[in-house]
Tab-separated table of C-alpha atoms in Angstrom:
chain	number	residue	atom	x	y	z
A	1456	UNK	CA	21.198	-15.040	10.652
A	1457	UNK	CA	21.115	-12.713	12.756
A	1458	UNK	CA	21.050	-13.743	16.745
A	1459	UNK	CA	21.168	-11.923	20.046
A	1460	UNK	CA	22.852	-12.076	22.892
A	1461	UNK	CA	22.278	-11.094	26.348
A	1462	UNK	CA	24.987	-11.807	28.711
A	1463	UNK	CA	23.424	-11.235	31.904
A	1464	UNK	CA	20.953	-13.582	32.882
A	1465	UNK	CA	20.356	-12.187	36.461
A	1466	UNK	CA	20.750	-9.128	37.762
A	1467	UNK	CA	20.171	-7.198	41.157
A	1468	UNK	CA	19.938	-3.721	42.242
A	1469	UNK	CA	19.139	-1.311	44.677
A	1470	UNK	CA	15.608	0.355	44.396
A	1471	UNK	CA	16.686	4.138	43.219
A	1472	UNK	CA	19.865	2.923	41.486
A	1473	UNK	CA	20.508	3.732	38.156
A	1474	UNK	CA	20.241	0.121	35.109
A	1475	UNK	CA	21.332	-1.026	32.506
A	1476	UNK	CA	20.781	-4.095	30.864
A	1477	UNK	CA	23.106	-5.177	28.025
A	1478	UNK	CA	22.181	-6.235	24.414
A	1479	UNK	CA	24.547	-7.268	21.322
A	1480	UNK	CA	23.459	-8.179	18.416
A	1481	UNK	CA	24.769	-9.826	15.005
A	1482	UNK	CA	23.387	-9.060	11.789
A	1483	UNK	CA	24.881	-7.705	8.041
A	1484	UNK	CA	22.957	-4.597	8.167
A	1485	UNK	CA	21.272	-2.056	10.867
A	1486	UNK	CA	18.293	-4.195	11.591
A	1487	UNK	CA	14.852	-3.960	13.409
A	1488	UNK	CA	15.789	-4.377	17.272
A	1489	UNK	CA	13.635	-4.319	20.054
A	1490	UNK	CA	13.250	-4.465	24.222
A	1491	UNK	CA	10.162	-6.245	25.772
A	1492	UNK	CA	9.473	-6.848	29.747
A	1493	UNK	CA	7.724	-9.949	31.059
A	1494	UNK	CA	6.187	-10.050	34.640
A	1495	UNK	CA	5.500	-12.917	36.063
A	1496	UNK	CA	2.952	-14.885	34.317
A	1497	UNK	CA	1.939	-12.101	31.614
A	1498	UNK	CA	2.540	-11.991	28.582
A	1499	UNK	CA	5.303	-9.775	26.890
A	1500	UNK	CA	5.230	-6.217	26.273
A	1501	UNK	CA	7.159	-3.926	24.431
A	1502	UNK	CA	9.063	-1.077	25.836
A	1503	UNK	CA	11.171	0.213	23.013
A	1504	UNK	CA	12.020	-0.015	19.080
A	1505	UNK	CA	14.685	1.725	16.939
A	1506	UNK	CA	14.399	0.897	13.324
A	1507	UNK	CA	16.150	3.857	12.090
A	1508	UNK	CA	17.219	7.162	13.171
A	1509	UNK	CA	18.311	8.887	16.652
A	1510	UNK	CA	20.336	6.188	17.942
A	1511	UNK	CA	18.685	6.927	21.346
A	1512	UNK	CA	15.297	5.995	21.773
A	1513	UNK	CA	12.828	6.604	24.384
A	1514	UNK	CA	10.254	4.100	25.362
A	1515	UNK	CA	7.676	3.291	28.107
A	1516	UNK	CA	7.981	3.282	31.623
A	1517	UNK	CA	11.486	5.909	31.272
A	1518	UNK	CA	12.868	3.449	29.821
A	1519	UNK	CA	15.604	4.337	26.756
A	1520	UNK	CA	17.764	2.188	24.615
A	1521	UNK	CA	20.478	3.212	22.827
A	1522	UNK	CA	21.852	2.074	19.619
A	1523	UNK	CA	25.517	2.025	18.510
A	1524	UNK	CA	26.290	0.619	15.370
A	1525	UNK	CA	30.400	0.364	16.252
A	1526	UNK	CA	29.488	-2.398	19.104
A	1527	UNK	CA	26.603	-4.140	17.750
A	1528	UNK	CA	24.690	-3.124	20.590
A	1529	UNK	CA	21.380	-2.003	21.760
A	1530	UNK	CA	21.400	-1.748	25.932
A	1531	UNK	CA	18.452	-0.492	28.234
A	1532	UNK	CA	19.061	1.594	30.647
A	1533	UNK	CA	16.609	3.264	33.799
A	1534	UNK	CA	18.286	6.130	35.510
A	1535	UNK	CA	16.340	5.360	39.019
A	1536	UNK	CA	14.405	1.730	39.492
A	1537	UNK	CA	11.394	1.301	41.121
A	1538	UNK	CA	10.307	-1.627	43.029
A	1539	UNK	CA	7.890	-2.337	40.090
A	1540	UNK	CA	10.135	-2.875	37.363
A	1541	UNK	CA	11.215	-5.906	38.626
A	1542	UNK	CA	10.502	-8.383	36.231
A	1543	UNK	CA	12.928	-10.281	32.809
A	1544	UNK	CA	13.326	-8.076	29.970
A	1545	UNK	CA	13.788	-9.555	26.306
A	1546	UNK	CA	15.732	-7.758	23.326
A	1547	UNK	CA	15.336	-8.645	20.374
A	1548	UNK	CA	16.315	-8.439	16.377
A	1549	UNK	CA	14.945	-8.936	13.303
A	1550	UNK	CA	15.981	-8.233	10.018
A	1551	UNK	CA	13.253	-5.869	8.955
A	1552	UNK	CA	9.291	-5.526	8.793
A	1553	UNK	CA	7.295	-8.684	8.665
A	1554	UNK	CA	10.639	-10.686	9.093
A	1555	UNK	CA	11.624	-13.164	11.631
A	1556	UNK	CA	12.542	-12.311	14.643
A	1557	UNK	CA	14.677	-13.417	17.187
A	1558	UNK	CA	15.277	-13.062	21.105
A	1559	UNK	CA	17.173	-12.941	23.545
A	1560	UNK	CA	17.260	-15.498	26.793
A	1561	UNK	CA	16.295	-12.554	28.831
A	1562	UNK	CA	17.494	-10.977	31.517
A	1563	UNK	CA	16.272	-11.019	35.220
A	1564	UNK	CA	16.174	-8.063	37.353
A	1565	UNK	CA	15.416	-8.258	41.000
A	1566	UNK	CA	15.135	-4.815	42.881
A	1567	UNK	CA	15.809	-4.610	46.441
A	1568	UNK	CA	14.773	-2.222	49.062
B	98	UNK	CA	-10.487	-3.329	23.569
B	99	UNK	CA	-7.538	-4.615	21.313
B	100	UNK	CA	-6.411	-7.888	22.011
B	101	UNK	CA	-4.762	-10.793	21.225
B	102	UNK	CA	-7.039	-13.946	22.341
B	103	UNK	CA	-5.425	-17.268	22.810
B	104	UNK	CA	-7.196	-21.004	23.987
B	105	UNK	CA	-6.863	-22.621	25.990
B	106	UNK	CA	-4.932	-21.644	28.783
B	107	UNK	CA	-3.443	-24.400	30.591
B	108	UNK	CA	-3.847	-27.589	28.528
B	109	UNK	CA	-2.502	-31.044	29.704
B	110	UNK	CA	-2.280	-33.697	26.967
B	111	UNK	CA	-0.723	-37.523	25.472
B	112	UNK	CA	2.030	-38.258	23.901
B	113	UNK	CA	0.320	-37.954	19.867
B	114	UNK	CA	-3.140	-36.456	20.423
B	115	UNK	CA	-3.427	-33.834	17.590
B	116	UNK	CA	-4.323	-30.778	19.382
B	117	UNK	CA	-5.028	-26.990	18.357
B	118	UNK	CA	-4.168	-23.706	20.165
B	119	UNK	CA	-6.245	-20.960	18.677
B	120	UNK	CA	-4.928	-17.264	18.712
B	121	UNK	CA	-7.199	-14.864	17.624
B	122	UNK	CA	-6.850	-10.681	17.095
B	123	UNK	CA	-9.129	-7.916	17.118
B	124	UNK	CA	-7.133	-5.036	15.770
B	125	UNK	CA	-6.998	-5.951	11.805
B	126	UNK	CA	-3.615	-7.001	12.130
B	127	UNK	CA	-1.295	-7.932	9.029
B	128	UNK	CA	1.871	-9.968	10.954
B	129	UNK	CA	0.754	-12.519	13.644
B	130	UNK	CA	3.425	-14.977	14.880
B	131	UNK	CA	3.541	-17.909	17.631
B	132	UNK	CA	6.993	-18.251	19.752
B	133	UNK	CA	7.799	-21.047	22.757
B	134	UNK	CA	8.855	-19.869	25.740
B	135	UNK	CA	11.424	-22.376	28.040
B	136	UNK	CA	13.892	-21.640	30.871
B	137	UNK	CA	16.965	-20.080	29.731
B	138	UNK	CA	16.271	-20.237	26.439
B	139	UNK	CA	13.945	-16.926	25.866
B	140	UNK	CA	11.144	-17.278	23.552
B	141	UNK	CA	11.622	-18.821	20.268
B	142	UNK	CA	9.996	-18.064	17.003
B	143	UNK	CA	8.034	-21.240	15.894
B	144	UNK	CA	5.845	-19.613	12.544
B	145	UNK	CA	5.204	-16.127	12.167
B	146	UNK	CA	2.643	-15.188	8.946
B	147	UNK	CA	3.260	-11.310	6.951
B	148	UNK	CA	-0.963	-11.509	5.594
B	149	UNK	CA	-4.343	-14.292	5.035
B	150	UNK	CA	-2.272	-17.530	2.957
B	151	UNK	CA	1.406	-15.894	3.555
B	152	UNK	CA	3.077	-18.210	6.481
B	153	UNK	CA	6.602	-18.509	6.863
B	154	UNK	CA	8.994	-21.026	9.466
B	155	UNK	CA	10.658	-19.373	12.612
B	156	UNK	CA	13.723	-20.667	13.715
B	157	UNK	CA	12.075	-23.637	15.354
B	158	UNK	CA	9.067	-25.109	13.104
B	159	UNK	CA	9.640	-28.754	13.290
B	160	UNK	CA	6.587	-30.313	14.878
B	161	UNK	CA	4.127	-27.732	14.603
B	162	UNK	CA	1.842	-26.316	11.658
B	163	UNK	CA	-0.351	-23.175	11.283
B	164	UNK	CA	-2.692	-21.964	8.806
B	165	UNK	CA	-3.802	-18.357	8.258
B	166	UNK	CA	-6.979	-18.555	6.642
B	167	UNK	CA	-8.482	-15.605	7.437
B	168	UNK	CA	-6.982	-12.267	8.999
B	169	UNK	CA	-7.878	-12.482	12.370
B	170	UNK	CA	-7.133	-15.829	13.133
B	171	UNK	CA	-3.956	-18.062	13.367
B	172	UNK	CA	-4.275	-21.426	14.953
B	173	UNK	CA	-0.929	-23.870	16.438
B	174	UNK	CA	-1.725	-27.001	15.582
B	175	UNK	CA	0.152	-29.923	16.743
B	176	UNK	CA	-0.606	-32.659	14.762
B	177	UNK	CA	1.622	-35.246	17.312
B	178	UNK	CA	2.359	-33.637	19.966
B	179	UNK	CA	5.260	-35.067	22.314
B	180	UNK	CA	7.197	-34.672	25.588
B	181	UNK	CA	9.364	-32.065	24.521
B	182	UNK	CA	6.931	-29.830	23.340
B	183	UNK	CA	6.061	-29.429	26.354
B	184	UNK	CA	6.453	-24.991	26.634
B	185	UNK	CA	4.810	-21.910	27.199
B	186	UNK	CA	3.388	-20.803	24.094
B	187	UNK	CA	3.027	-16.987	23.127
B	188	UNK	CA	0.732	-16.026	20.020
B	189	UNK	CA	1.574	-12.138	18.753
B	190	UNK	CA	0.580	-9.692	16.167
B	191	UNK	CA	1.302	-6.136	14.901
B	192	UNK	CA	0.788	-3.987	12.201
B	193	UNK	CA	3.373	-1.590	10.133
B	194	UNK	CA	6.992	-1.953	10.789
B	195	UNK	CA	7.676	-5.266	12.566
B	196	UNK	CA	6.673	-7.830	15.344
B	197	UNK	CA	5.686	-5.259	18.061
B	198	UNK	CA	3.677	-5.195	20.204
B	199	UNK	CA	1.017	-7.426	21.094
B	200	UNK	CA	1.214	-10.598	23.050
B	201	UNK	CA	-1.556	-13.081	23.964
B	202	UNK	CA	-1.919	-14.006	27.667
B	203	UNK	CA	0.035	-17.478	26.914
B	204	UNK	CA	-1.008	-21.110	26.690
B	205	UNK	CA	1.122	-23.542	29.050
B	206	UNK	CA	1.196	-27.114	27.141
B	207	UNK	CA	2.207	-29.770	29.419
B	208	UNK	CA	2.362	-33.516	26.768
B	209	UNK	CA	2.539	-36.636	28.890
């Protein structure tokens, strides 16, 4: 069975600083990997996804993520954080299309001026 | 407008009283699923459906039922709700490679 670990429950960064949110997964083969963002009181919005190919994936809102098979990681990055990026971020894994999905427990991002 | 619509948005009910949360999507998506979100636990998948009449259990299916009689609808049924099913529920749909994109606004359920 697959699993996802987001080791950081809460992260605080200054506006304009760079950001990296960690995600480690456990699965026997290369899974489908996703990052979502949830603003307070809202549903989830897909930021980016990785299925295969180039291991550096570009997403919306200036986010990117890098798949590292050797480390079983799929960390989310942004070079310069904006106050509007304050939200909760979830990493997710699935064995393939139309399959069971497992989410991490989330990382809450706080952005300070 | 492409969307996933859940109803109701808020519901307070009593233990044992059957309820249904509806989910409808207007994008002709094949894949639909239900999640519950609890503090500190993230989202956990309850059930998913790969197409009409095809459903399968997620990680936390106990106490829930689903049906997929039409492509656009995927209701979540709680036959006998209990307080431990108090949670925030999300429906989602997608087309193509994986459980991507479209989430409903959520249903906050309280069982007393």
